[in-house]
mmCIF file with all atom_site columns, C-alpha atoms in Angstrom:
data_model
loop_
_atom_site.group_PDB
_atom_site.id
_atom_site.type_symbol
_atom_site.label_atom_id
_atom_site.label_alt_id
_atom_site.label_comp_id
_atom_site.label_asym_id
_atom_site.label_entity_id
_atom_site.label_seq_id
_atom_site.pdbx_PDB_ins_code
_atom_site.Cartn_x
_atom_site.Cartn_y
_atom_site.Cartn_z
_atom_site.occupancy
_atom_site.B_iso_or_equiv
_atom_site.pdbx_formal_charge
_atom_site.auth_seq_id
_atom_site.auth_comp_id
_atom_site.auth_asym_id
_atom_site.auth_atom_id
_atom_site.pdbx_PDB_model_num
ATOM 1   C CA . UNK A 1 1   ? -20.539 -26.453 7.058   1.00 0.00 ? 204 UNK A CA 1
ATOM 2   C CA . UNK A 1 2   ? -20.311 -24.059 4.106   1.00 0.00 ? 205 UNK A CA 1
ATOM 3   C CA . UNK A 1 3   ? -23.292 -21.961 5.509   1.00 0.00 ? 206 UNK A CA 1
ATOM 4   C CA . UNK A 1 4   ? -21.764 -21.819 8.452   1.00 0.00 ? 207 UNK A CA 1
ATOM 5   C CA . UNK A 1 5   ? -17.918 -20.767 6.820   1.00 0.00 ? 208 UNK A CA 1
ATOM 6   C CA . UNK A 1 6   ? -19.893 -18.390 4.085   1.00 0.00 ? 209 UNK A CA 1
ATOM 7   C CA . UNK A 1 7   ? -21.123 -16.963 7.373   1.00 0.00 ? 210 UNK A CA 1
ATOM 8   C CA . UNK A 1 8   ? -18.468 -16.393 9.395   1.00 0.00 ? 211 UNK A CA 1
ATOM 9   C CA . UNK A 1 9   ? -16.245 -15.419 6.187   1.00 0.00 ? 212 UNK A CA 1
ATOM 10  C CA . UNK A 1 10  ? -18.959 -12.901 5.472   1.00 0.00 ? 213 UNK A CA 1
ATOM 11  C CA . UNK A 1 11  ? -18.706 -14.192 1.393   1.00 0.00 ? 214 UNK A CA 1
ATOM 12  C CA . UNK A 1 12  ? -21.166 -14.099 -0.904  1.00 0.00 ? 215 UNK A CA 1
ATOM 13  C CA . UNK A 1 13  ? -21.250 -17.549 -2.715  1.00 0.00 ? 216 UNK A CA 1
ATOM 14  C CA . UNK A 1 14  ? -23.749 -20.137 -3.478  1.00 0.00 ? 217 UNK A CA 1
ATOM 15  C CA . UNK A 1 15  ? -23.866 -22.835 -0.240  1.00 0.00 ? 218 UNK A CA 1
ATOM 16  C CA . UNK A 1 16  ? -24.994 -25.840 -2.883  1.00 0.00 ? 219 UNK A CA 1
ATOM 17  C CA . UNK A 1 17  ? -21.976 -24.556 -4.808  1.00 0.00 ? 220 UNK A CA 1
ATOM 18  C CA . UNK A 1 18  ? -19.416 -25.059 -2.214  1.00 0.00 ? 221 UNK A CA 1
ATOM 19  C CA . UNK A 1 19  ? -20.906 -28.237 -0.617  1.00 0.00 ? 222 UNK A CA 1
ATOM 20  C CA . UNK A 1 20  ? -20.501 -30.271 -4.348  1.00 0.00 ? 223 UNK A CA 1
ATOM 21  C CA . UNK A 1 21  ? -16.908 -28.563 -4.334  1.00 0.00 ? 224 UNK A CA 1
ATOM 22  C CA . UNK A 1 22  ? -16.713 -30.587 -0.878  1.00 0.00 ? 225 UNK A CA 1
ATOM 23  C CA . UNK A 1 23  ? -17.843 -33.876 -1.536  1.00 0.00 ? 226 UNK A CA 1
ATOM 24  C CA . UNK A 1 24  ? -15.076 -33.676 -5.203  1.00 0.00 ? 227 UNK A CA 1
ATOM 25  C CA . UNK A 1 25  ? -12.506 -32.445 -2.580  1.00 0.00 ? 228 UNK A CA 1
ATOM 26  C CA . UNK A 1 26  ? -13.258 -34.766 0.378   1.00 0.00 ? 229 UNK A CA 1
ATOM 27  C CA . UNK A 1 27  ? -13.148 -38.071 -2.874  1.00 0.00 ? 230 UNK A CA 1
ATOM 28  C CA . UNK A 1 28  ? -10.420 -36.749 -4.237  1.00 0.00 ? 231 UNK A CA 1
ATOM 29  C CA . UNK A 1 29  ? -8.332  -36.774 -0.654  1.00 0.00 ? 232 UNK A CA 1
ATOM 30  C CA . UNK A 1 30  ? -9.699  -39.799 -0.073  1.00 0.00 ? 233 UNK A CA 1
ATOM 31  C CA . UNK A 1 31  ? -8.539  -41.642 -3.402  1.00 0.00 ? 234 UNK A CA 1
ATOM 32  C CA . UNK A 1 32  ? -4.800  -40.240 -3.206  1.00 0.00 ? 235 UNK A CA 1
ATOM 33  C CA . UNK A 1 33  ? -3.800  -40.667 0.382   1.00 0.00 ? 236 UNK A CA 1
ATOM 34  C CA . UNK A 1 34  ? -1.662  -43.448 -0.508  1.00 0.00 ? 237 UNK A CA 1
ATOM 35  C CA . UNK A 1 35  ? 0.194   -40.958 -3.248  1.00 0.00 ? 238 UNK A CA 1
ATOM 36  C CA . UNK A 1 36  ? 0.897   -37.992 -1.266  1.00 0.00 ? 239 UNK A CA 1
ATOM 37  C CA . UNK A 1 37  ? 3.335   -35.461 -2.757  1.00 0.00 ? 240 UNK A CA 1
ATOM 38  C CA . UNK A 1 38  ? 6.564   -34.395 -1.395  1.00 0.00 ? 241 UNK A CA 1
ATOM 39  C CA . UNK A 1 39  ? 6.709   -31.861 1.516   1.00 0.00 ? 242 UNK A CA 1
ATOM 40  C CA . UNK A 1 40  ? 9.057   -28.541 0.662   1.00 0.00 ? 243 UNK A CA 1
ATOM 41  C CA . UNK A 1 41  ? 10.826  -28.561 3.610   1.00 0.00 ? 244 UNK A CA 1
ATOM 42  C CA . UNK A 1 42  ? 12.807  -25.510 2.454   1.00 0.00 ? 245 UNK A CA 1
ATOM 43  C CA . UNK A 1 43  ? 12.313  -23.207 -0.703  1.00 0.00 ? 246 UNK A CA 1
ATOM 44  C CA . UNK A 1 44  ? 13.836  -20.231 -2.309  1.00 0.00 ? 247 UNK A CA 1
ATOM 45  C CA . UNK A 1 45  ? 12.300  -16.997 -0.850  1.00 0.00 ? 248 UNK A CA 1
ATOM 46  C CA . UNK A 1 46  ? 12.927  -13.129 -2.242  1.00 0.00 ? 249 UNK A CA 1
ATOM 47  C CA . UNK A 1 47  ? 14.753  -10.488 -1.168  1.00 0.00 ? 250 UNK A CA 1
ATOM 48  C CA . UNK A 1 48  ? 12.547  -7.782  1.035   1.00 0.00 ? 251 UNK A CA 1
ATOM 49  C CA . UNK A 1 49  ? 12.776  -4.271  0.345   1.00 0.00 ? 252 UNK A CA 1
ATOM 50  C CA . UNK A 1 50  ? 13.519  -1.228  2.867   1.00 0.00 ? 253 UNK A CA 1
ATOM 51  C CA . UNK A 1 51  ? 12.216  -1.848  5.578   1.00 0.00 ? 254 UNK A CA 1
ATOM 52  C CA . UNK A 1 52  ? 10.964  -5.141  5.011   1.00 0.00 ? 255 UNK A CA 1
ATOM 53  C CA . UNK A 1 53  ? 7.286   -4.971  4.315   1.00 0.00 ? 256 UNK A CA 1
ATOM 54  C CA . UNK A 1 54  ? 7.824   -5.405  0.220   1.00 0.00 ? 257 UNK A CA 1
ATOM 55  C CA . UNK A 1 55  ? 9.321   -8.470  -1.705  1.00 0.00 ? 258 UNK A CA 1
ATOM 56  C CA . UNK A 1 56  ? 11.974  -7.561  -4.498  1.00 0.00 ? 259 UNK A CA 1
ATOM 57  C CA . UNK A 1 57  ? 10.461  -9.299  -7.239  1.00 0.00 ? 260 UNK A CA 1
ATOM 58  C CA . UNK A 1 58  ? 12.839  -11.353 -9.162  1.00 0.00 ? 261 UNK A CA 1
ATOM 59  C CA . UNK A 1 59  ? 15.319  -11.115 -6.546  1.00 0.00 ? 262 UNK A CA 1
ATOM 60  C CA . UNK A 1 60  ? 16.043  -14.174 -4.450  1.00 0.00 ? 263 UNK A CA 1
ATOM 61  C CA . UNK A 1 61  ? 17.962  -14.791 -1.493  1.00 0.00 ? 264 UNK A CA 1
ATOM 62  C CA . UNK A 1 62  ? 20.774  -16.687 -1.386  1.00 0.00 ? 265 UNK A CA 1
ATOM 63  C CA . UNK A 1 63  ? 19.910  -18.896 1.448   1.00 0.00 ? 266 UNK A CA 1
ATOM 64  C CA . UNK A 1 64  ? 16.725  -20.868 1.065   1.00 0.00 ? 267 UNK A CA 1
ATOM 65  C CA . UNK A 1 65  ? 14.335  -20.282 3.690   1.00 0.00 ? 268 UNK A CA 1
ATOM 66  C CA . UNK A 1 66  ? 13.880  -23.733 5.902   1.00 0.00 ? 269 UNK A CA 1
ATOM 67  C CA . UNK A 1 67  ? 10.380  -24.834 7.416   1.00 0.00 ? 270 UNK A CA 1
ATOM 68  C CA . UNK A 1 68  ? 12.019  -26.689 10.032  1.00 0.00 ? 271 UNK A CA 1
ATOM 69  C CA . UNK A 1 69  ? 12.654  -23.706 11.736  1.00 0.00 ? 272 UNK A CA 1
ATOM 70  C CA . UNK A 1 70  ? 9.222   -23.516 12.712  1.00 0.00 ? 273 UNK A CA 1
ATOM 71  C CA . UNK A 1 71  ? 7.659   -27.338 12.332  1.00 0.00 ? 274 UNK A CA 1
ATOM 72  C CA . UNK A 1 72  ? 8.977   -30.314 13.537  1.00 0.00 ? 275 UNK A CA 1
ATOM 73  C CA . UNK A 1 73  ? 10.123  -32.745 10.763  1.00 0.00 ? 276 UNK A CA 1
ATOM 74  C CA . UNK A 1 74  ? 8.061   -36.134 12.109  1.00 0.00 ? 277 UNK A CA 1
ATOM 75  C CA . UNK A 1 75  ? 6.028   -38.261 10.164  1.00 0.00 ? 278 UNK A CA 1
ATOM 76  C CA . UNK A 1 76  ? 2.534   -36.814 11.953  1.00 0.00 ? 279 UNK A CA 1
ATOM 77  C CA . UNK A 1 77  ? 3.755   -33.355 10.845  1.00 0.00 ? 280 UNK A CA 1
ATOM 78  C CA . UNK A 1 78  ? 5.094   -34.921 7.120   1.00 0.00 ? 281 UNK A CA 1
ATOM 79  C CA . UNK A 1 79  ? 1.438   -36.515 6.571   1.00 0.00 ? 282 UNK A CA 1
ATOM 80  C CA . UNK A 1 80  ? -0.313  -33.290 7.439   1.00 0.00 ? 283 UNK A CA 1
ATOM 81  C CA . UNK A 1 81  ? 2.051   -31.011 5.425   1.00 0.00 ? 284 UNK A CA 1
ATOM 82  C CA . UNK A 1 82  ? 1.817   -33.568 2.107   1.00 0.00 ? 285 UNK A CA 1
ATOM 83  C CA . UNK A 1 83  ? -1.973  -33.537 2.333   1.00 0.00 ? 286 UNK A CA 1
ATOM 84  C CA . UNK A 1 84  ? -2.268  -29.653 2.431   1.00 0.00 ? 287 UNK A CA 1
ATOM 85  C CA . UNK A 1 85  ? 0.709   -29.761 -0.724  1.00 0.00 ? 288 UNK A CA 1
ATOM 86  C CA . UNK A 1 86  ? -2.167  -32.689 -2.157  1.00 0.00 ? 289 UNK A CA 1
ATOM 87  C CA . UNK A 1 87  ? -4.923  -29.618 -1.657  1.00 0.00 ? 290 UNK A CA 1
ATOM 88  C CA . UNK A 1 88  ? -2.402  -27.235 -3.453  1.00 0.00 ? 291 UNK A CA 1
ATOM 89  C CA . UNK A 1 89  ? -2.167  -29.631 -6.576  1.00 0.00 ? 292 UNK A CA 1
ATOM 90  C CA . UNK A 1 90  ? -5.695  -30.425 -6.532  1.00 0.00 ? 293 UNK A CA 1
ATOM 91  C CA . UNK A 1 91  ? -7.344  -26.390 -6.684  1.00 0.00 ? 294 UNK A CA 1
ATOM 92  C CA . UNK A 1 92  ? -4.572  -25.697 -9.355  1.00 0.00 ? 295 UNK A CA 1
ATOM 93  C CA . UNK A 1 93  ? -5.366  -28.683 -11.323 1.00 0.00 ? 296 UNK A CA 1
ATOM 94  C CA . UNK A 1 94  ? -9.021  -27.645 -11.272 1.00 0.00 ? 297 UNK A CA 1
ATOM 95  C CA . UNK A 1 95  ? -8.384  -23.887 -11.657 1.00 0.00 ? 298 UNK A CA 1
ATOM 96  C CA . UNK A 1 96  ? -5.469  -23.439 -13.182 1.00 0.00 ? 299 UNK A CA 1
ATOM 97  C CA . UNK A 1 97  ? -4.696  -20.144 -11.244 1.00 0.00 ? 300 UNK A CA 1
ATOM 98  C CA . UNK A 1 98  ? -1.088  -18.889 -10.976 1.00 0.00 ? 301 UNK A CA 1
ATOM 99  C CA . UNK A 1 99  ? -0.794  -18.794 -7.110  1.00 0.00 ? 302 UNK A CA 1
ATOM 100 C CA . UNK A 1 100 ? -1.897  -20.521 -4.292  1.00 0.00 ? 303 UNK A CA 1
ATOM 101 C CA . UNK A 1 101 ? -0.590  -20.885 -0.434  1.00 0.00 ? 304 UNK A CA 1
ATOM 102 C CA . UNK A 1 102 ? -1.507  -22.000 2.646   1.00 0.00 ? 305 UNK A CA 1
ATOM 103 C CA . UNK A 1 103 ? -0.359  -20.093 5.519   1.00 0.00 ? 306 UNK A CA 1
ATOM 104 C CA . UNK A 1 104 ? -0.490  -20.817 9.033   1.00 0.00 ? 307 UNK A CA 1
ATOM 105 C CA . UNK A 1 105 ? -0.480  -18.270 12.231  1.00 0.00 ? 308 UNK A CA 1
ATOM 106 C CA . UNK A 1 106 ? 2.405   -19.282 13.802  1.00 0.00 ? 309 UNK A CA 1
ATOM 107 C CA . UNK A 1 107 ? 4.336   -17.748 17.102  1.00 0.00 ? 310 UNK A CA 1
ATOM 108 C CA . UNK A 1 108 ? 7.739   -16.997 15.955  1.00 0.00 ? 311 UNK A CA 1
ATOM 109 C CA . UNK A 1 109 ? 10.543  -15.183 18.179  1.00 0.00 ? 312 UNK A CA 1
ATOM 110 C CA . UNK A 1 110 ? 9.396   -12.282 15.856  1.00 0.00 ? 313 UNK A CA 1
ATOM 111 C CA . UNK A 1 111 ? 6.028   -12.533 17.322  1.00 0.00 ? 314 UNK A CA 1
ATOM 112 C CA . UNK A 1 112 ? 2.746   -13.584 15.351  1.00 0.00 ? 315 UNK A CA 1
ATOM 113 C CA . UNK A 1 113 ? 3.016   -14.148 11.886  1.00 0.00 ? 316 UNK A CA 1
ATOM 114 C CA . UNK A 1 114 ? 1.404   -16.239 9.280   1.00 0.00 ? 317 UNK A CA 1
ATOM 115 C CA . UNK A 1 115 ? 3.917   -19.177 7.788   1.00 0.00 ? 318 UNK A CA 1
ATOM 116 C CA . UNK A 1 116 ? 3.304   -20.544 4.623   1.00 0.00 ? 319 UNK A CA 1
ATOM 117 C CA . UNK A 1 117 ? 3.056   -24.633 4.823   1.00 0.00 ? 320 UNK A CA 1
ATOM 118 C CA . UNK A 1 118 ? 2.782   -25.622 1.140   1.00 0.00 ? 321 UNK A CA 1
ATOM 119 C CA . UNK A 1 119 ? 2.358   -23.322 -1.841  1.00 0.00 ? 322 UNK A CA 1
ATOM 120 C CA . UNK A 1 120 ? 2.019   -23.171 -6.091  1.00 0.00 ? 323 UNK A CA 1
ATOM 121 C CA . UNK A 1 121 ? 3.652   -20.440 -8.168  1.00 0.00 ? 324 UNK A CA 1
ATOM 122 C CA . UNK A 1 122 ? 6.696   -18.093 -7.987  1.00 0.00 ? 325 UNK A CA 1
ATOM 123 C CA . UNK A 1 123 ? 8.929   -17.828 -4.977  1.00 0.00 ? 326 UNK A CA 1
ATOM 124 C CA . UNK A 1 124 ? 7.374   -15.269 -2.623  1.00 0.00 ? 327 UNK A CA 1
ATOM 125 C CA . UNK A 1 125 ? 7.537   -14.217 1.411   1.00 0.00 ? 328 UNK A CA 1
ATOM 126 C CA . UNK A 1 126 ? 7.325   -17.151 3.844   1.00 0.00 ? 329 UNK A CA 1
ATOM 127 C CA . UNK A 1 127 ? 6.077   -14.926 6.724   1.00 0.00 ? 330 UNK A CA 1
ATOM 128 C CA . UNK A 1 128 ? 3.582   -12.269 7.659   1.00 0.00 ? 331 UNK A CA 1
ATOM 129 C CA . UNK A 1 129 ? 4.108   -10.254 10.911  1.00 0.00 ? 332 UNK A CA 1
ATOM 130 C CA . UNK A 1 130 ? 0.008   -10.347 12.079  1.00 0.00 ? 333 UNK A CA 1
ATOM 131 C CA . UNK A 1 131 ? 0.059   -7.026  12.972  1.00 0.00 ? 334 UNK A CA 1
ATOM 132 C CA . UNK A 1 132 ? -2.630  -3.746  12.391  1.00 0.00 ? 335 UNK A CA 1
ATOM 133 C CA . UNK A 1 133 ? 0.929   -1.922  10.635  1.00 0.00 ? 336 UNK A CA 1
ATOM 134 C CA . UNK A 1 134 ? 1.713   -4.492  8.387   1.00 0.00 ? 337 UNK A CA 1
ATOM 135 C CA . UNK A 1 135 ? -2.519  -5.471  7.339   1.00 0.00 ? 338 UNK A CA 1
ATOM 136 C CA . UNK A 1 136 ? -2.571  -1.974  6.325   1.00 0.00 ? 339 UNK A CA 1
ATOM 137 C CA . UNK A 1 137 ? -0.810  -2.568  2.671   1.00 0.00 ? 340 UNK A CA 1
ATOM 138 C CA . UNK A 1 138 ? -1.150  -6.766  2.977   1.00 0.00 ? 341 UNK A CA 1
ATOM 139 C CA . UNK A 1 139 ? -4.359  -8.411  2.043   1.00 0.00 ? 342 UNK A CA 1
ATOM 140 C CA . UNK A 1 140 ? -3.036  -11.864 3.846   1.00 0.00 ? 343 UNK A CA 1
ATOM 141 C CA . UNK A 1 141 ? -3.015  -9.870  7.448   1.00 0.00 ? 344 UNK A CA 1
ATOM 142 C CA . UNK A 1 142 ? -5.724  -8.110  7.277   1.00 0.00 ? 345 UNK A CA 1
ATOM 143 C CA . UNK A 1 143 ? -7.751  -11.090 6.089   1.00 0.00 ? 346 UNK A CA 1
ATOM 144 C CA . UNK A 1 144 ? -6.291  -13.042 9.032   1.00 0.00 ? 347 UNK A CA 1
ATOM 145 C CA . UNK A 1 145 ? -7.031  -10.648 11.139  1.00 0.00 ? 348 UNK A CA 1
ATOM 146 C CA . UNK A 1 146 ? -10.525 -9.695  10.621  1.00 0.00 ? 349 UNK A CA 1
ATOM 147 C CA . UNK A 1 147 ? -11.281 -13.164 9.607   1.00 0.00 ? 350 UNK A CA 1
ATOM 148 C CA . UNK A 1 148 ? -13.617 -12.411 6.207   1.00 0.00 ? 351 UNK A CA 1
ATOM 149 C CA . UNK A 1 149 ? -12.480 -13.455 2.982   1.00 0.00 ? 352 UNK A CA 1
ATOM 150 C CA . UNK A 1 150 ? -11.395 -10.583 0.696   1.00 0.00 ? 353 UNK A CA 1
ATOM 151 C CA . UNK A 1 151 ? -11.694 -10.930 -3.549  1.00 0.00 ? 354 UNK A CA 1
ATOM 152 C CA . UNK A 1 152 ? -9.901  -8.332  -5.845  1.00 0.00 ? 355 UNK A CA 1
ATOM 153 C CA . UNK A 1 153 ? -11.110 -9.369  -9.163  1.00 0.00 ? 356 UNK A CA 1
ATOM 154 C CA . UNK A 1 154 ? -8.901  -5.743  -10.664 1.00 0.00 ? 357 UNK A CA 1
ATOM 155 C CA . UNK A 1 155 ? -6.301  -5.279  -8.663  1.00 0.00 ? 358 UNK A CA 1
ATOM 156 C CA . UNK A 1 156 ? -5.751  -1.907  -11.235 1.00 0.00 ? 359 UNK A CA 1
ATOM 157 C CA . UNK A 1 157 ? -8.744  -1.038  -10.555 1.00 0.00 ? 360 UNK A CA 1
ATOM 158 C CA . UNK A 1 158 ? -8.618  -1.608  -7.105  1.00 0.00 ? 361 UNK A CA 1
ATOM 159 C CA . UNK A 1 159 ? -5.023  0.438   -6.619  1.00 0.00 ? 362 UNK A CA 1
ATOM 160 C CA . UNK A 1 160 ? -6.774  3.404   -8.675  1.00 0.00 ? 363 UNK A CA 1
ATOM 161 C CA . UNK A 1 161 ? -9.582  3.726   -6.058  1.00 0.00 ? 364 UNK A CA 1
ATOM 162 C CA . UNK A 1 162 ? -7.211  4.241   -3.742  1.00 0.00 ? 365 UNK A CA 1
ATOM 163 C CA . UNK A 1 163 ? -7.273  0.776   -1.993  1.00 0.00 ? 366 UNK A CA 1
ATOM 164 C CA . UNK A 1 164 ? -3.915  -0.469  -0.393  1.00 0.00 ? 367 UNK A CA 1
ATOM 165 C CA . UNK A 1 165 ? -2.458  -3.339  -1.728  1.00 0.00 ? 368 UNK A CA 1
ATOM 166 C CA . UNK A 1 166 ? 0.449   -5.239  -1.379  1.00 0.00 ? 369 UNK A CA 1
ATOM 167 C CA . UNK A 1 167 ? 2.419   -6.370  -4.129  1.00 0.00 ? 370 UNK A CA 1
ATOM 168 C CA . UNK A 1 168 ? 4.972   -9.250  -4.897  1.00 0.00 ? 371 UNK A CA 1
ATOM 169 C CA . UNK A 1 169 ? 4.504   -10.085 -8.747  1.00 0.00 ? 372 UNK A CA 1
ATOM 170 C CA . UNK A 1 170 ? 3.191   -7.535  -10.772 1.00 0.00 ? 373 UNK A CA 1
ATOM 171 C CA . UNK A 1 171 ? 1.394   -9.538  -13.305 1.00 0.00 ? 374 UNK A CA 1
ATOM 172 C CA . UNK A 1 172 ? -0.960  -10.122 -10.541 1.00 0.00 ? 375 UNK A CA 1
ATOM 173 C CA . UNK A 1 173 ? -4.001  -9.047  -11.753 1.00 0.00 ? 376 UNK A CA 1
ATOM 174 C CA . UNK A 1 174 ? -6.838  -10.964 -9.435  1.00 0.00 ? 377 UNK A CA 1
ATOM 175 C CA . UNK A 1 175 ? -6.503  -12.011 -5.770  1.00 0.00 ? 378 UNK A CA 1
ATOM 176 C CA . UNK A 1 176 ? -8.700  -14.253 -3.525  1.00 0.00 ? 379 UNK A CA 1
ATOM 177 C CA . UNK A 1 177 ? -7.381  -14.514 0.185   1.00 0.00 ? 380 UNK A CA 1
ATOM 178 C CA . UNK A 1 178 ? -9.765  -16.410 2.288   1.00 0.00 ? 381 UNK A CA 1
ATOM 179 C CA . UNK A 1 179 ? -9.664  -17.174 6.157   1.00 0.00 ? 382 UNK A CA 1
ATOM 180 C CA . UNK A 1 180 ? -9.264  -20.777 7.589   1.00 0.00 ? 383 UNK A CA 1
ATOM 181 C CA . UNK A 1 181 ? -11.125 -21.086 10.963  1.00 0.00 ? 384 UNK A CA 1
ATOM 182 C CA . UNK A 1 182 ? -10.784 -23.876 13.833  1.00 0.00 ? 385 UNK A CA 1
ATOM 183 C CA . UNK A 1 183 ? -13.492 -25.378 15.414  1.00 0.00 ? 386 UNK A CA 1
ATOM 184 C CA . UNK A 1 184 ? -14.168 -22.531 17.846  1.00 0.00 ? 387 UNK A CA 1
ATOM 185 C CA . UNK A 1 185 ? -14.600 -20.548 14.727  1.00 0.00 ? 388 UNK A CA 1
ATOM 186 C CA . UNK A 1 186 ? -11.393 -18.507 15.422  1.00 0.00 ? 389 UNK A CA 1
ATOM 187 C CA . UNK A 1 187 ? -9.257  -17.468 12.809  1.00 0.00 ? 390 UNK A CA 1
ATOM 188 C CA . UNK A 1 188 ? -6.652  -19.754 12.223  1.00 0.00 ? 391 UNK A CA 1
ATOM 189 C CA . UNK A 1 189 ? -4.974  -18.741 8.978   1.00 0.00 ? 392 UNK A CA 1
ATOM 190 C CA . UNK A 1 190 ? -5.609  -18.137 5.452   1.00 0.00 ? 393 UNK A CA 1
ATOM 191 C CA . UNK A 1 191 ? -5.239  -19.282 2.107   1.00 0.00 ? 394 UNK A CA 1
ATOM 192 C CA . UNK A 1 192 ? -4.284  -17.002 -1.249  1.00 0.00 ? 395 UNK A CA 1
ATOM 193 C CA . UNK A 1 193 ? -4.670  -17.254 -4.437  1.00 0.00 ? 396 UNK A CA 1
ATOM 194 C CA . UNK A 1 194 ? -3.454  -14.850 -7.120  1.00 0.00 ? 397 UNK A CA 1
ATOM 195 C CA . UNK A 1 195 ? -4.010  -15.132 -11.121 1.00 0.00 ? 398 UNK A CA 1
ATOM 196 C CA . UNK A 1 196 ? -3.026  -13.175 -13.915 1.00 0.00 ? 399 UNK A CA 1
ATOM 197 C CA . UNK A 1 197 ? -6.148  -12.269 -15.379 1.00 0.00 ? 400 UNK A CA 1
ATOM 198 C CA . UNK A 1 198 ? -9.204  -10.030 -14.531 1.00 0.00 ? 401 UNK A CA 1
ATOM 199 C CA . UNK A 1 199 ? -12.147 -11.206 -13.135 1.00 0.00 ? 402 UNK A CA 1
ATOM 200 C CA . UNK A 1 200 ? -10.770 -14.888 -12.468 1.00 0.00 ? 403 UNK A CA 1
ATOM 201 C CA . UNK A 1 201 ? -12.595 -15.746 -8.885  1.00 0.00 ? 404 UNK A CA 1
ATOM 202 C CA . UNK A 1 202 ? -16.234 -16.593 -10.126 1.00 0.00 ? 405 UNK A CA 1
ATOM 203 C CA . UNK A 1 203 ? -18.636 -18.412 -8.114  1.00 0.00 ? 406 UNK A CA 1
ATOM 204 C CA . UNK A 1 204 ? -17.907 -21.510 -9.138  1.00 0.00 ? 407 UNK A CA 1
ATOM 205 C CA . UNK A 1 205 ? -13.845 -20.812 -8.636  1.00 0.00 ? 408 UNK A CA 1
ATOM 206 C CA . UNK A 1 206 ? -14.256 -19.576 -5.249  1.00 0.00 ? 409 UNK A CA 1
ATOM 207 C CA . UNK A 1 207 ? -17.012 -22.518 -4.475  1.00 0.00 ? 410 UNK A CA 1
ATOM 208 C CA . UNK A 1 208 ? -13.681 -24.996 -4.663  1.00 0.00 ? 411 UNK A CA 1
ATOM 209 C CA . UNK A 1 209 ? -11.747 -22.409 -3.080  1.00 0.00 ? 412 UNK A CA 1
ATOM 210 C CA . UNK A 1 210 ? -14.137 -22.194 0.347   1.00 0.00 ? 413 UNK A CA 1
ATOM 211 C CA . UNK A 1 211 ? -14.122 -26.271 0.146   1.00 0.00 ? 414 UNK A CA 1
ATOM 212 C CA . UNK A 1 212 ? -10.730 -26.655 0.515   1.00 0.00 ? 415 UNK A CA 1
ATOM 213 C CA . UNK A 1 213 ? -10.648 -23.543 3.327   1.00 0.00 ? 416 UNK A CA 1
ATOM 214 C CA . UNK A 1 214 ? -13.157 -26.157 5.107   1.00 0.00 ? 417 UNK A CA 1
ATOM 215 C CA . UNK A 1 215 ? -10.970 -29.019 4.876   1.00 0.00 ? 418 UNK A CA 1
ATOM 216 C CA . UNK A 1 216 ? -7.693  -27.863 5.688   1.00 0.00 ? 419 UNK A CA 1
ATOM 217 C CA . UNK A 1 217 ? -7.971  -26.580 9.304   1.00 0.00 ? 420 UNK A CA 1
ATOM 218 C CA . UNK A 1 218 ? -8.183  -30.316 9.915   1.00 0.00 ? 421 UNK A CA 1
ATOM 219 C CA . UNK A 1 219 ? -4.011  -30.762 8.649   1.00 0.00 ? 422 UNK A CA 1
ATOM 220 C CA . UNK A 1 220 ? -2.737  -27.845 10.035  1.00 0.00 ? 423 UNK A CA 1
ATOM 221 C CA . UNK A 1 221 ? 0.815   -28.465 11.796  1.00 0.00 ? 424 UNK A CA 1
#
């Protein structure tokens, strides 16, 4: 499995590395299932700039944004979401990094997007339109759509060569998004995680990182 992922991910981590990550993930899931964590069925969200492609940081909306809009609220949906919210916990607990989501591509009336299920960190953007326009300036698209993982261990660095980069919190100073894939190996969605140091997504980071990316295709909504 993590050959396989590393593979299709085109990532550059240690296989032995990710498949320990996997059995501590898969014993960890296993040991909690009975203490699952509560499902945000609706959170505060920011305001969106001109345009909408940009997030007004430190500017919230007034209404919060509602996940029911797009899942259905049932107990096989519930279990699902409070597992991937149990993942969440679990890589921040290990990692301690400042941001982490799981989003989801989702058809909306908008079109494709990706929806974020269950998430760590500072209010940000529930939904990405999945299209070539928007991955141009948003690491989440255009790692959903070209399905391999993408780590920006300087995001200063990164802005100064000239790469495009979207940003919500400016203390953002390392971002790992990664690509979720079914079992067809298609593209399914992605995970992010952002940090506020330099250089934070080492092997052994991103080894936990690619477990969990295994795992949680299998409680998608």
């Amino acid at each position: 499995m993590a050959s396989s992922y590393l593979s299709l991910a085109q990532l550059d981590v240690s296989p032995q590395l990710v498949s320990a990550e996997l059995i501590k993930l898969e014993k960890h899931l296993t040991g909690h299932q009975v203490q699952l964590p509560s499902v945000r069925w609706q959170y505060q969200i920011p305001e969106l700039g001109e345009g909408g492609t940009c997030s007004l940081f430190g500017y919230l909306q007034d209404e919060p944004f509602k996940l029911t809009d797009y899942v259905s609220q049932d107990q096989h949906t519930t279990n699902k979401l409070a597992t991937l919210q149990l993942i969440v916990d679990y890589v921040v607990s290990q990692t301690n990094v400042d941001w982490y989501g799981i989003y989801q591509n989702t058809q909306t009336q908008e079109g494709a997007q990706l929806l974020k299920l269950a998430y760590f960190g500072a209010p940000s953007r529930p939904l990405f339109p999945l299209t070539e326009a928007f991955a141009a300036g948003s690491n989440n698209v255009q790692v959903a759509l070209s399905s391999k993982g993408r780590v920006i261990n300087n995001v200063e660095q990164y802005l100064a060569a000239g790469g495009e980069y979207y940003t919500c919190d400016p203390k953002v100073k390392s971002e790992a998004c990664l690509p979720l894939f079914d079992s067809e190996n298609r593209c399914v969605g992605i995970v992010d995680g952002e940090a506020f140091n330099n250089e934070f997504f080492n092997q052994q980071t991103l080894a936990l990182l690619i477990a969990c990316c295994i795992k949680i295709p299998h409680f998608l909504v």
